[in-house]
Amino acid sequence: MQELSLNILDIAQNSIVADATLIEIGVSVDENDFLAITIRDNGRGMSEETVKNVINPFYTSRTTRKVGLGVPFFKQAAEDTGGSFRIESKLGEGTFIEAVFDTN
């Protein structure tokens, strides 16, 4: 759980850097014991090309380091449980991330 918390914080920090004024973090569990974590912001958003690259651990837009691990680790953690991951973003509109974890 601590690792998931750090992934969520990293993504929220990305939202802040993208000038988001609203960041919504949701956590829910359904009747089949799937844990869904969603993060939505109203920041600058990303181009289609950036969305494709953001799941690559060797891609980052930061100049302070050469890797960006928050989103790729979050994606891997969800998929390793048999869950799923998706990211949607539009320039000027913000970003939505959903990671679903199978807790069984």
CSV table of C-alpha atoms in Angstrom, one decimal:
chain,number,residue,atom,x,y,z
A,1,MET,CA,0.0,0.0,0.0
A,2,GLN,CA,2.8,2.4,0.7
A,3,GLU,CA,4.1,2.0,-2.8
A,4,LEU,CA,0.7,2.8,-4.2
A,5,SER,CA,0.5,5.9,-2.0
A,6,LEU,CA,3.9,7.0,-3.4
A,7,ASN,CA,2.7,6.4,-7.0
A,8,ILE,CA,-0.5,8.5,-6.4
A,9,LEU,CA,1.6,11.3,-4.8
A,10,ASP,CA,4.0,11.3,-7.8
A,11,ILE,CA,1.1,11.5,-10.2
A,12,ALA,CA,-0.5,14.3,-8.1
A,13,GLN,CA,2.8,16.1,-8.2
A,14,ASN,CA,2.8,15.8,-12.0
A,15,SER,CA,-0.6,17.4,-12.0
A,16,ILE,CA,0.7,20.3,-9.9
A,17,VAL,CA,3.6,20.8,-12.3
A,18,ALA,CA,1.1,20.8,-15.2
A,19,ASP,CA,-0.7,23.8,-13.5
A,20,ALA,CA,-3.7,21.9,-12.3
A,21,THR,CA,-6.0,23.8,-10.0
A,22,LEU,CA,-8.1,20.8,-9.3
A,23,ILE,CA,-6.9,17.2,-8.6
A,24,GLU,CA,-9.4,14.5,-7.8
A,25,ILE,CA,-8.3,11.2,-6.4
A,26,GLY,CA,-10.8,8.4,-6.1
A,27,VAL,CA,-10.5,5.0,-4.5
A,28,SER,CA,-13.3,2.4,-4.7
A,29,VAL,CA,-13.8,-1.4,-4.4
A,30,ASP,CA,-16.4,-3.2,-6.3
A,31,GLU,CA,-18.4,-6.4,-5.6
A,32,ASN,CA,-15.7,-8.5,-7.2
A,33,ASP,CA,-13.0,-7.1,-5.0
A,34,PHE,CA,-11.4,-5.0,-7.7
A,35,LEU,CA,-9.7,-1.9,-6.3
A,36,ALA,CA,-9.9,1.1,-8.6
A,37,ILE,CA,-7.7,4.2,-8.1
A,38,THR,CA,-8.5,7.2,-10.3
A,39,ILE,CA,-6.7,10.5,-10.6
A,40,ARG,CA,-8.2,13.4,-12.6
A,41,ASP,CA,-6.8,16.9,-13.1
A,42,ASN,CA,-7.5,20.0,-15.0
A,43,GLY,CA,-3.9,20.7,-15.9
A,44,ARG,CA,-2.4,21.4,-19.3
A,45,GLY,CA,-2.9,17.9,-20.5
A,46,MET,CA,-0.7,16.0,-22.8
A,47,SER,CA,-0.4,15.4,-26.6
A,48,GLU,CA,-1.2,12.0,-28.0
A,49,GLU,CA,2.5,11.4,-28.5
A,50,THR,CA,3.3,12.2,-24.8
A,51,VAL,CA,0.5,10.0,-23.6
A,52,LYS,CA,2.0,7.1,-25.6
A,53,ASN,CA,5.5,7.8,-24.1
A,54,VAL,CA,4.5,8.5,-20.5
A,55,ILE,CA,4.2,4.7,-19.7
A,56,ASN,CA,7.9,4.3,-20.8
A,57,PRO,CA,10.2,4.5,-17.7
A,58,PHE,CA,12.9,6.0,-19.8
A,59,TYR,CA,10.8,9.0,-20.8
A,60,THR,CA,10.3,12.1,-18.7
A,61,SER,CA,9.7,15.7,-19.4
A,62,ARG,CA,11.6,16.7,-16.2
A,63,THR,CA,15.1,18.1,-16.5
A,64,THR,CA,16.2,17.0,-13.1
A,65,ARG,CA,16.5,13.3,-13.9
A,66,LYS,CA,16.5,11.1,-17.0
A,67,VAL,CA,13.7,8.7,-16.0
A,68,GLY,CA,10.1,9.0,-15.0
A,69,LEU,CA,9.0,6.0,-12.9
A,70,GLY,CA,5.7,7.0,-11.2
A,71,VAL,CA,3.3,6.2,-14.1
A,72,PRO,CA,5.1,3.1,-15.4
A,73,PHE,CA,5.3,1.6,-11.9
A,74,PHE,CA,1.6,2.4,-11.2
A,75,LYS,CA,0.7,0.7,-14.5
A,76,GLN,CA,2.9,-2.3,-13.8
A,77,ALA,CA,1.5,-2.7,-10.3
A,78,ALA,CA,-2.1,-2.8,-11.6
A,79,GLU,CA,-1.3,-5.2,-14.5
A,80,ASP,CA,0.7,-7.5,-12.3
A,81,THR,CA,-2.4,-8.2,-10.2
A,82,GLY,CA,-4.4,-9.1,-13.3
A,83,GLY,CA,-6.0,-5.6,-13.3
A,84,SER,CA,-5.8,-2.8,-15.9
A,85,PHE,CA,-4.5,0.7,-16.5
A,86,ARG,CA,-5.6,3.5,-18.7
A,87,ILE,CA,-4.6,7.1,-19.3
A,88,GLU,CA,-6.5,9.7,-21.2
A,89,SER,CA,-5.4,13.3,-21.7
A,90,LYS,CA,-6.1,16.2,-24.0
A,91,LEU,CA,-4.1,19.4,-24.3
A,92,GLY,CA,-5.7,22.2,-22.5
A,93,GLU,CA,-8.2,19.9,-20.7
A,94,GLY,CA,-6.3,17.8,-18.3
A,95,THR,CA,-5.5,14.2,-17.6
A,96,PHE,CA,-7.4,11.1,-16.3
A,97,ILE,CA,-5.6,8.0,-15.0
A,98,GLU,CA,-7.3,4.8,-13.8
A,99,ALA,CA,-5.5,1.8,-12.3
A,100,VAL,CA,-7.6,-1.3,-11.4
A,101,PHE,CA,-6.1,-3.9,-9.1
A,102,ASP,CA,-7.5,-7.5,-8.7
A,103,THR,CA,-7.3,-8.0,-4.9
A,104,ASN,CA,-8.2,-11.7,-5.1
